[in-house]
PDB file of C-alpha atoms and ligand atoms in Angstrom:
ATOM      1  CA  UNK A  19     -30.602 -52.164  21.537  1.00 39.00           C
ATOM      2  CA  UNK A  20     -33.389 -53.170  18.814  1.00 44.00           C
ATOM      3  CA  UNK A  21     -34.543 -55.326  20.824  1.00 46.00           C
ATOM      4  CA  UNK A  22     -35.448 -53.141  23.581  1.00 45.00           C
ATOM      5  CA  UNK A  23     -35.696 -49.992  22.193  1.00 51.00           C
ATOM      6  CA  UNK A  24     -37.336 -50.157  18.628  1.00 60.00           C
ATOM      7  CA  UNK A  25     -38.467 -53.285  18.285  1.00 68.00           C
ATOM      8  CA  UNK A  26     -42.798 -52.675  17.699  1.00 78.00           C
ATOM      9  CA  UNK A  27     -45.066 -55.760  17.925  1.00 86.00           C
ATOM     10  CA  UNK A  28     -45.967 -56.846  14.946  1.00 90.00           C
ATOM     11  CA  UNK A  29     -49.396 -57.588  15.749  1.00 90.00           C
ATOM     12  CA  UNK A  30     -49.887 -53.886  17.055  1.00 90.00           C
ATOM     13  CA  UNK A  31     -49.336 -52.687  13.426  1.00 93.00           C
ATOM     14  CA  UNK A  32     -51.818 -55.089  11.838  1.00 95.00           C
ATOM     15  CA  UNK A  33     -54.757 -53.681  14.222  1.00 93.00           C
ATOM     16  CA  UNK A  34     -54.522 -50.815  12.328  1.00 91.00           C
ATOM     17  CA  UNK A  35     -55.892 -51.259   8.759  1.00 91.00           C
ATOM     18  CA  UNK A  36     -54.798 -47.964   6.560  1.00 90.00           C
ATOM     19  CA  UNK A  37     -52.574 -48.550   3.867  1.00 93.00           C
ATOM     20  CA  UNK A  38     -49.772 -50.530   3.818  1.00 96.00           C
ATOM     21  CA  UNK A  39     -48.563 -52.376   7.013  1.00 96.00           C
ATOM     22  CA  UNK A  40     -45.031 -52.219   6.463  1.00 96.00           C
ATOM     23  CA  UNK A  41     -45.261 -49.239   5.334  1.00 95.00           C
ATOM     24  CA  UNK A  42     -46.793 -47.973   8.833  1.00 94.00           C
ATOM     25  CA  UNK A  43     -44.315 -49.961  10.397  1.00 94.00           C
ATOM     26  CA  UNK A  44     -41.434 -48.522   8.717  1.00 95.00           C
ATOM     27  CA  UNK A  45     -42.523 -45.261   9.474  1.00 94.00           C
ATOM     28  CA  UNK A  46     -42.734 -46.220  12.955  1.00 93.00           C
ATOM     29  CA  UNK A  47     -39.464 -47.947  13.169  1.00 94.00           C
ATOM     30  CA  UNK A  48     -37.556 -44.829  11.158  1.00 95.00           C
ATOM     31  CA  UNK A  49     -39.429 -42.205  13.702  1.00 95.00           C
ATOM     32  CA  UNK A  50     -38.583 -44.693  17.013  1.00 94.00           C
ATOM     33  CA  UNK A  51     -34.647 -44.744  15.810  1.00 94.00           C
ATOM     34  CA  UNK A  52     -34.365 -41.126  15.144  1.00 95.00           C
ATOM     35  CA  UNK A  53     -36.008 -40.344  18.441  1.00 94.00           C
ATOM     36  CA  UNK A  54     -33.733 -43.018  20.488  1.00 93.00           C
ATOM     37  CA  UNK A  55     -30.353 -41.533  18.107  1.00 92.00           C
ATOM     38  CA  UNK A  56     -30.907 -37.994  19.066  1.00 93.00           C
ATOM     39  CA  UNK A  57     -31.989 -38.935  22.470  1.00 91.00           C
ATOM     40  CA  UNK A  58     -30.949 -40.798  24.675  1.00 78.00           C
ATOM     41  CA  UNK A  59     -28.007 -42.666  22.674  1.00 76.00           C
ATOM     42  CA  UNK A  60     -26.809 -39.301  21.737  1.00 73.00           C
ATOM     43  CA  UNK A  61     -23.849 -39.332  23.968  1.00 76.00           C
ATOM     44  CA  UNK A  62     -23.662 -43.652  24.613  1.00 84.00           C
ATOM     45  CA  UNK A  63     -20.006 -44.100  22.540  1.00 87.00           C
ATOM     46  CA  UNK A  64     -21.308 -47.631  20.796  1.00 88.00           C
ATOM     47  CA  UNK A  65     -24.055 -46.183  19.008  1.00 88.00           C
ATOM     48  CA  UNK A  66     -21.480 -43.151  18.470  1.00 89.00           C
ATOM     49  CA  UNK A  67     -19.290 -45.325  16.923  1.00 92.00           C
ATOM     50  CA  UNK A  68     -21.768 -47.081  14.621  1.00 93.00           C
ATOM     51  CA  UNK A  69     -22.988 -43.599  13.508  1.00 93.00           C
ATOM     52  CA  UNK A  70     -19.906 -42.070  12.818  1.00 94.00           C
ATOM     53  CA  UNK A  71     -18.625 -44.909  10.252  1.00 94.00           C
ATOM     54  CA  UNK A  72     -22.449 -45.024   8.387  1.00 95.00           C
ATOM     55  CA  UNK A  73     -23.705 -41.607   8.784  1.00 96.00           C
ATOM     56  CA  UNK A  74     -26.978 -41.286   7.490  1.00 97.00           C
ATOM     57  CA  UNK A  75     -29.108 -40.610   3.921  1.00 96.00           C
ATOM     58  CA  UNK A  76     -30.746 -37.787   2.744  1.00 95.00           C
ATOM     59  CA  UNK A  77     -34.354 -38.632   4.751  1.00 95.00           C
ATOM     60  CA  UNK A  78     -33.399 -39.569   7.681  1.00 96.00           C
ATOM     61  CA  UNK A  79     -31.558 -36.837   8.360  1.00 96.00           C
ATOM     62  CA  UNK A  80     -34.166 -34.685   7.618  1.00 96.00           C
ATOM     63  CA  UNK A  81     -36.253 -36.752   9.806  1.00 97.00           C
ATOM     64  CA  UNK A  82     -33.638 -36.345  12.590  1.00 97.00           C
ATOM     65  CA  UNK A  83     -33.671 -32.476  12.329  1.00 97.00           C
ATOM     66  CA  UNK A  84     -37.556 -32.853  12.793  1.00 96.00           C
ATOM     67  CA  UNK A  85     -37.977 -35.146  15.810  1.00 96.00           C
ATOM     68  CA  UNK A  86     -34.342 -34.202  17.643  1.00 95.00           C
ATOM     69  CA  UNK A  87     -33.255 -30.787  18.869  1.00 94.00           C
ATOM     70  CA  UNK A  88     -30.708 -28.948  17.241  1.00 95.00           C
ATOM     71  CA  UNK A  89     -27.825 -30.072  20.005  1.00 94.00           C
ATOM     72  CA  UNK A  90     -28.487 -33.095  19.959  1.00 93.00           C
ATOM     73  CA  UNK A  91     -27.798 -33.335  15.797  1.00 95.00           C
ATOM     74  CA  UNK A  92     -24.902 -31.007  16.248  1.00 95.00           C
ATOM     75  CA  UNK A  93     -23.330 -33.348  18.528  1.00 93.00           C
ATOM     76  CA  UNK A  94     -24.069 -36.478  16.183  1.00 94.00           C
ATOM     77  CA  UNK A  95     -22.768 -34.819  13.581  1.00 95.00           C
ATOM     78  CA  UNK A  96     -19.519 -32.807  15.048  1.00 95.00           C
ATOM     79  CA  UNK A  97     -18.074 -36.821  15.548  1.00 93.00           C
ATOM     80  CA  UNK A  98     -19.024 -37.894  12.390  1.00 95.00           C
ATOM     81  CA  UNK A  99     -17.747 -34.363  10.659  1.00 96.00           C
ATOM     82  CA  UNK A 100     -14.254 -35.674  12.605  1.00 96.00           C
ATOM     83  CA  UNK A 101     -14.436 -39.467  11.568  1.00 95.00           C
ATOM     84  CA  UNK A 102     -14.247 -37.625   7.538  1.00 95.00           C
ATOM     85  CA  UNK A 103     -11.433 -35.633   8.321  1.00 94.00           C
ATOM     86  CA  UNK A 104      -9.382 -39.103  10.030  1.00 93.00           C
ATOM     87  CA  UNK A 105     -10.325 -40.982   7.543  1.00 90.00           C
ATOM     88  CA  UNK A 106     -11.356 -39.848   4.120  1.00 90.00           C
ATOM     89  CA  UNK A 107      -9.041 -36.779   4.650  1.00 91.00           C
ATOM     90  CA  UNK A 108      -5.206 -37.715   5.969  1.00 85.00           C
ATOM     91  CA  UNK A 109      -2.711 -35.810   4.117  1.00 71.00           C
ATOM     92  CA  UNK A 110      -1.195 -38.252   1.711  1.00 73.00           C
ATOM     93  CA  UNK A 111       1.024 -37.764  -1.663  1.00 80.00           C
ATOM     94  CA  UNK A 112       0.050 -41.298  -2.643  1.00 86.00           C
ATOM     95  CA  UNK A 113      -2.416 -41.591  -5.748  1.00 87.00           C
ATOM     96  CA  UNK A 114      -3.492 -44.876  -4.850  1.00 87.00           C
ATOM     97  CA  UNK A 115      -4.208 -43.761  -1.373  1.00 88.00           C
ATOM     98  CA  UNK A 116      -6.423 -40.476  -2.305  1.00 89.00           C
ATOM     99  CA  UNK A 117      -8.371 -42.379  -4.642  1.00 89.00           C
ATOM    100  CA  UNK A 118      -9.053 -44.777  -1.774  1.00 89.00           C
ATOM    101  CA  UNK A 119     -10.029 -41.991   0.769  1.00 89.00           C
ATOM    102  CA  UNK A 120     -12.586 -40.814  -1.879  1.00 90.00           C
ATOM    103  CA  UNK A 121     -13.777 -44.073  -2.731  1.00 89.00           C
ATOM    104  CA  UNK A 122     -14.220 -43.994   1.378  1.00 88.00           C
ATOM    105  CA  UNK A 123     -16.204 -41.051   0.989  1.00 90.00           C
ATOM    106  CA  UNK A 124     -18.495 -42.615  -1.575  1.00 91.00           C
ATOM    107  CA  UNK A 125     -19.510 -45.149   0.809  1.00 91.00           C
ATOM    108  CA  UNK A 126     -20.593 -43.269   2.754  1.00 91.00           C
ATOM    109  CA  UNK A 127     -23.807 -41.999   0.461  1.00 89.00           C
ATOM    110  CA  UNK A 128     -24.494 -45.694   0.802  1.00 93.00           C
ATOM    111  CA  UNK A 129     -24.796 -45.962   3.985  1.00 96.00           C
ATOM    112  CA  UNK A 130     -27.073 -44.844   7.105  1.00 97.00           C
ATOM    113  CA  UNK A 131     -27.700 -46.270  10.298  1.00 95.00           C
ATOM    114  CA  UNK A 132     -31.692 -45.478  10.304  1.00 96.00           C
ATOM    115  CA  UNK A 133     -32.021 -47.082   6.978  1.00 96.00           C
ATOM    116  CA  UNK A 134     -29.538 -50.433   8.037  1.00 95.00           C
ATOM    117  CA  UNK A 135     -31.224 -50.846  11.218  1.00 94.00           C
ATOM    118  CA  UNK A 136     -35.037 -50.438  10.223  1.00 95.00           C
ATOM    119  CA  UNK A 137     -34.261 -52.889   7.116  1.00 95.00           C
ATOM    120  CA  UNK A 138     -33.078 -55.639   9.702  1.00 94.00           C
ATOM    121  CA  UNK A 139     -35.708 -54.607  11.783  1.00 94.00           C
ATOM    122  CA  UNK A 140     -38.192 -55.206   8.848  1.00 95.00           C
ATOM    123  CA  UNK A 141     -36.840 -58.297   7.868  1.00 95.00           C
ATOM    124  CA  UNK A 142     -37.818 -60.417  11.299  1.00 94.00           C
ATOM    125  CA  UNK A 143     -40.678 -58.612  11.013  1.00 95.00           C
ATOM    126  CA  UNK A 144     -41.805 -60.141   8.214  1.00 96.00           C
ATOM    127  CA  UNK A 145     -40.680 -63.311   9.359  1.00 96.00           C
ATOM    128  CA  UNK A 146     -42.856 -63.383  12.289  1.00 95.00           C
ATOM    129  CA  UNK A 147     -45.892 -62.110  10.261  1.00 96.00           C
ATOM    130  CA  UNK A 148     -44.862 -65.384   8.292  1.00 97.00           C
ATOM    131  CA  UNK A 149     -45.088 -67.517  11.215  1.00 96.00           C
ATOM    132  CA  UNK A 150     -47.759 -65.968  12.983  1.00 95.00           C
ATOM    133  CA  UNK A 151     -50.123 -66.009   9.817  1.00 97.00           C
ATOM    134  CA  UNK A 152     -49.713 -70.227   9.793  1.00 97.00           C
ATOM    135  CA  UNK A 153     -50.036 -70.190  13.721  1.00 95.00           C
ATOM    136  CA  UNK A 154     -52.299 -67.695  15.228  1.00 95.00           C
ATOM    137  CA  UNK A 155     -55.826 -67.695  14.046  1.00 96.00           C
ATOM    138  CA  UNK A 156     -56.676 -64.469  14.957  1.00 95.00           C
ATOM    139  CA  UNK A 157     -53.762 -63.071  13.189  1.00 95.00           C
ATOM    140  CA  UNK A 158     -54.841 -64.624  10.410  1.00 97.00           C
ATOM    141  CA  UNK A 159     -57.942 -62.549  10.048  1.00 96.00           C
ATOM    142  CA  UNK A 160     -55.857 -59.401  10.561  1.00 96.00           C
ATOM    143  CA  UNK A 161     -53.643 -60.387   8.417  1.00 97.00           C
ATOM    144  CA  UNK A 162     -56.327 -60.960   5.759  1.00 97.00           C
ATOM    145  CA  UNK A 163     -57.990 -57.888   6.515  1.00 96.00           C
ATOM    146  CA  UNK A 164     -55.003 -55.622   5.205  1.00 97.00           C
ATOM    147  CA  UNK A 165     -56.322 -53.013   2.236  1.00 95.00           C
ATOM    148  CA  UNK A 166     -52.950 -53.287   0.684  1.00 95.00           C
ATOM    149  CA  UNK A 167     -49.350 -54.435   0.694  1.00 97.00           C
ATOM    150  CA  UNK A 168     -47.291 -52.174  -1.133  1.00 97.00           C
ATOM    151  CA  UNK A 169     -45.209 -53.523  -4.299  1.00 97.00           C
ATOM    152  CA  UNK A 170     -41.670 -53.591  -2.590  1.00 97.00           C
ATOM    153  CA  UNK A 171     -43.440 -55.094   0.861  1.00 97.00           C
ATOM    154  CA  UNK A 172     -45.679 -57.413  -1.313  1.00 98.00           C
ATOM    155  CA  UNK A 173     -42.630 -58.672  -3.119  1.00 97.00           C
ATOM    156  CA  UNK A 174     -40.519 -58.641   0.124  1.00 98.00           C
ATOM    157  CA  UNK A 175     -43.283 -60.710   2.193  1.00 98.00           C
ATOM    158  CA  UNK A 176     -43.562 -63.169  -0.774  1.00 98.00           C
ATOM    159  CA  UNK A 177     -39.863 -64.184  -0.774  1.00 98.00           C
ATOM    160  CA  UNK A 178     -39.606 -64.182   3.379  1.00 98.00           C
ATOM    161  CA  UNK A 179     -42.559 -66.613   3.374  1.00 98.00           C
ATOM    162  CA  UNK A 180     -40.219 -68.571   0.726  1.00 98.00           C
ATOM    163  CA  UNK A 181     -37.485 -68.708   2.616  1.00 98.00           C
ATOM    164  CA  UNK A 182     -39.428 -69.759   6.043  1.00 97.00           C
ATOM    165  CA  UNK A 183     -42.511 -71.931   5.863  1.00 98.00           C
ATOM    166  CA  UNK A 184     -43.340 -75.182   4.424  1.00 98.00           C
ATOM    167  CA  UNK A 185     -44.674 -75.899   0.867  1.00 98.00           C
ATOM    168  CA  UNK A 186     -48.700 -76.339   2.186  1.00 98.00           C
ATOM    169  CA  UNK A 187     -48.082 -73.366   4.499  1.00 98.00           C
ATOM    170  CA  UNK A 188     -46.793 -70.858   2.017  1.00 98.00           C
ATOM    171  CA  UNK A 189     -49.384 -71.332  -0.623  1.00 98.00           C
ATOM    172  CA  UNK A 190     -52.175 -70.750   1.486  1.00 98.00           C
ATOM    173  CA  UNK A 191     -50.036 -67.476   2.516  1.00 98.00           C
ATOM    174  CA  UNK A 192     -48.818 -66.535  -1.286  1.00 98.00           C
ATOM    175  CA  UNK A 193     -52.706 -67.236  -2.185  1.00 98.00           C
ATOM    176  CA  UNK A 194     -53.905 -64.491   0.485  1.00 98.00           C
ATOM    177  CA  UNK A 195     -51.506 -62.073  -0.195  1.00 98.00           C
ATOM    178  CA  UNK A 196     -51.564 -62.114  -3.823  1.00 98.00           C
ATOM    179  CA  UNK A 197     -55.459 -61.616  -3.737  1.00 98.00           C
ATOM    180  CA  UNK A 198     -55.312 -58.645  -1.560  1.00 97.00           C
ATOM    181  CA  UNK A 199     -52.308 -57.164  -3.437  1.00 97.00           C
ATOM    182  CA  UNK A 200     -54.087 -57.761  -6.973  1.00 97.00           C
ATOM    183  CA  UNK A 201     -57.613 -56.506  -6.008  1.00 97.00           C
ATOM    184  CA  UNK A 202     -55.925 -53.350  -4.728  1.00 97.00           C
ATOM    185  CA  UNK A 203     -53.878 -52.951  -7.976  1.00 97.00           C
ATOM    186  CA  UNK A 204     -57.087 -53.677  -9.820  1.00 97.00           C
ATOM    187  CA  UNK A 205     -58.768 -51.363  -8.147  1.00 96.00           C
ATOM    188  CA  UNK A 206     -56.324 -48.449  -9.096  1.00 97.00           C
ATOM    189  CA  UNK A 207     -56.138 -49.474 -12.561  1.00 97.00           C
ATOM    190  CA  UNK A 208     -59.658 -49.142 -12.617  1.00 96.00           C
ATOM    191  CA  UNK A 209     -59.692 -45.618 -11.300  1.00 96.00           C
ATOM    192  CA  UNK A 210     -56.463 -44.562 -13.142  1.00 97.00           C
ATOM    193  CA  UNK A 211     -58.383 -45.673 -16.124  1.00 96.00           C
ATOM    194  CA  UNK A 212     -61.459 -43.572 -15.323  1.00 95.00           C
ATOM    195  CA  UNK A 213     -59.498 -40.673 -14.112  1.00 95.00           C
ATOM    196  CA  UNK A 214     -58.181 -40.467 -17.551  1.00 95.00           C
ATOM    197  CA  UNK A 215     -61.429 -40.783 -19.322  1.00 94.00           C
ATOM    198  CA  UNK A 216     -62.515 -37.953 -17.535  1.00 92.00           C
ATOM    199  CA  UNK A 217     -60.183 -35.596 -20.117  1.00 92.00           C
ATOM    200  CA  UNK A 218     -62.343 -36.990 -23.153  1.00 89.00           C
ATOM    201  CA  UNK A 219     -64.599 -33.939 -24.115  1.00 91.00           C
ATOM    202  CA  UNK A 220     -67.580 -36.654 -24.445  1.00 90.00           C
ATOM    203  CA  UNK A 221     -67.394 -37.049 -20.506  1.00 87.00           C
ATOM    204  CA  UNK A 222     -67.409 -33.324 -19.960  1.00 86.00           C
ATOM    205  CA  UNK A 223     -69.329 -32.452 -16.472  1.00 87.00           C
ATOM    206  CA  UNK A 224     -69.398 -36.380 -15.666  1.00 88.00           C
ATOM    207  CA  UNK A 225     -68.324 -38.221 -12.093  1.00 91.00           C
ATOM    208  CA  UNK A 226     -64.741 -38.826 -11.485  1.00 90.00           C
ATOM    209  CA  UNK A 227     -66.163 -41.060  -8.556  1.00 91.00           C
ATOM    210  CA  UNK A 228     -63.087 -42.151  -6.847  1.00 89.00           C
ATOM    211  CA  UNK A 229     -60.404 -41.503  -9.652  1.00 90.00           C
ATOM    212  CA  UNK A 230     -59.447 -37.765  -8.639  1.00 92.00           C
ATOM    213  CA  UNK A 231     -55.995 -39.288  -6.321  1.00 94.00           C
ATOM    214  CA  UNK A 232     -55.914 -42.330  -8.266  1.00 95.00           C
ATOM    215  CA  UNK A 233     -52.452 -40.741  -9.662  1.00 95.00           C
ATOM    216  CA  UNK A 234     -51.175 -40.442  -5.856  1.00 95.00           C
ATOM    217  CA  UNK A 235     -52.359 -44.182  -4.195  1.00 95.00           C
ATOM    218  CA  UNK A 236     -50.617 -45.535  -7.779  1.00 96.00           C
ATOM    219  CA  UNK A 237     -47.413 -43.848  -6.181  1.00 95.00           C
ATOM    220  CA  UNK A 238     -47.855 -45.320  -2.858  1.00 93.00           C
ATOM    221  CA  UNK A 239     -48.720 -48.816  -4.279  1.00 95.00           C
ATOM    222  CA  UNK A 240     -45.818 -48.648  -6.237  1.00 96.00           C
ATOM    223  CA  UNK A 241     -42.973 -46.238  -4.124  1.00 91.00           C
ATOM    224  CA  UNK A 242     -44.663 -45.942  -0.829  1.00 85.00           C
ATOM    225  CA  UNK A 243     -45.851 -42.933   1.271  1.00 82.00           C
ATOM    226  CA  UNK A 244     -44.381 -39.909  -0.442  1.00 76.00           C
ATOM    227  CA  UNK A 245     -45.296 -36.078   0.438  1.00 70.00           C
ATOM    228  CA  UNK A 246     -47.457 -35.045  -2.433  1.00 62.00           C
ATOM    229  CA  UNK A 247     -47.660 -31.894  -3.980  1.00 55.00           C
ATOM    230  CA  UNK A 248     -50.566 -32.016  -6.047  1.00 49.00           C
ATOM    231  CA  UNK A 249     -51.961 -29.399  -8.656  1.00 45.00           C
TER     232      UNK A 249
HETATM  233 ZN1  LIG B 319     -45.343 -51.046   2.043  1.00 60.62          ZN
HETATM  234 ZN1  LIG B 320     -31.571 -43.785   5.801  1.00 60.62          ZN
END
């Protein structure tokens, strides 16, 4: 299944060059899976099954009721409603047994098929960027042409590259995407700083130049995209 029905070059993702690239590919990948769970997988009993023991989180769910129409959800969720009542729910006088259905229940906030399958999906995603970077030239130039990798992808790519490529290899990886990451981070400290001078009276009437959403990139460098509300 992810390999036919989510799975989103990686190179596609890197032609692009706004924010984060992970970022824009997890966005991707969560939008692709809710699509293909309340579409056409509604009713195939394998991905039924799957769905039913993880359920999903908070977000996704949300992002389910968006992209999928209200039958399609209600269906989803009637089996899963029924896989609680089997098996968090069976009438027993047993202590032990109770505490065990609840502690079933608690898994359950754990877990969520959207956010499993997209982390997998993220993973060899990040392994090929590895491997492309060190083989592909003109990858490399994408690669190095990235605004920003967000903390958690920044620290995720770091240890993937680890894991995967040689000593020579990796350091000439680490080297680019530490630069990029730092200037970025440098750059917001910068205009964090400056948004705050702004509030001295001596600087009344002066240029915020770029500071005025320094507060909201700092919360995409360091949570990713998030819906703002600002004042
Ligand atoms: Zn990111
Ligand atoms: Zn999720």
């Amino acid at each position: 299944m992810k390999q036919t029905i989510c799975t989103i070059p990686v190179t596609d993702v890197f032609i692009e060059k706004d924010g984060c690239p992970f970022c824009r590919l997890e966005k991707k990948l969560e939008e692709s899976y809710a699509r293909y769970i309340t579409g056409d997988a509604k009713m195939e009993p394998t991905v039924r099954i799957e769905t039913n023991k993880t359920g999903f989180c908070k977000h996704h769910l949300q992002l389910m009721f968006e992209i999928g129409g209200r039958l399609s959800n209600a269906l989803i969720l009637e089996s899963h409603l029924q896989y609680i009542i089997d098996n968090c729910f069976k009438e027993e006088e047993n202590v032990k047994k109770i505490k065990g259905e609840a502690a079933q229940c608690e898994k359950l906030f754990h877990s969520c098929f959207i956010c499993q399958n997209v982390s997998e999906d993220l993973q060899r995603a990040m392994e090929t960027t590895a491997k492309l970077f060190v083989k592909d030239e003109s990858f490399k130039k994408l690669y190095s042409a990235q605004p920003f990798f967000c903390l958690e992808h920044y620290s995720a790519m770091i240890k993937t590259a680890g894991d995967i490529l040689g000593k020579k290899d990796f350091l000439e990886f680490a080297e680019v995407t530490k630069r990029i990451t730092l200037n970025h981070l440098k750059e917001l400290k910068g205009d964090v700083t400056h948004f705050c001078s702004m509030f001295d009276y001596r600087n009344a009437g002066g240029d915020f130049k770029n500071s005025k959403d320094s507060i909201e990139r700092s919360a995409v460098f360091l949570n990713g995209p998030m819906d703002f509300q600002t004042k």
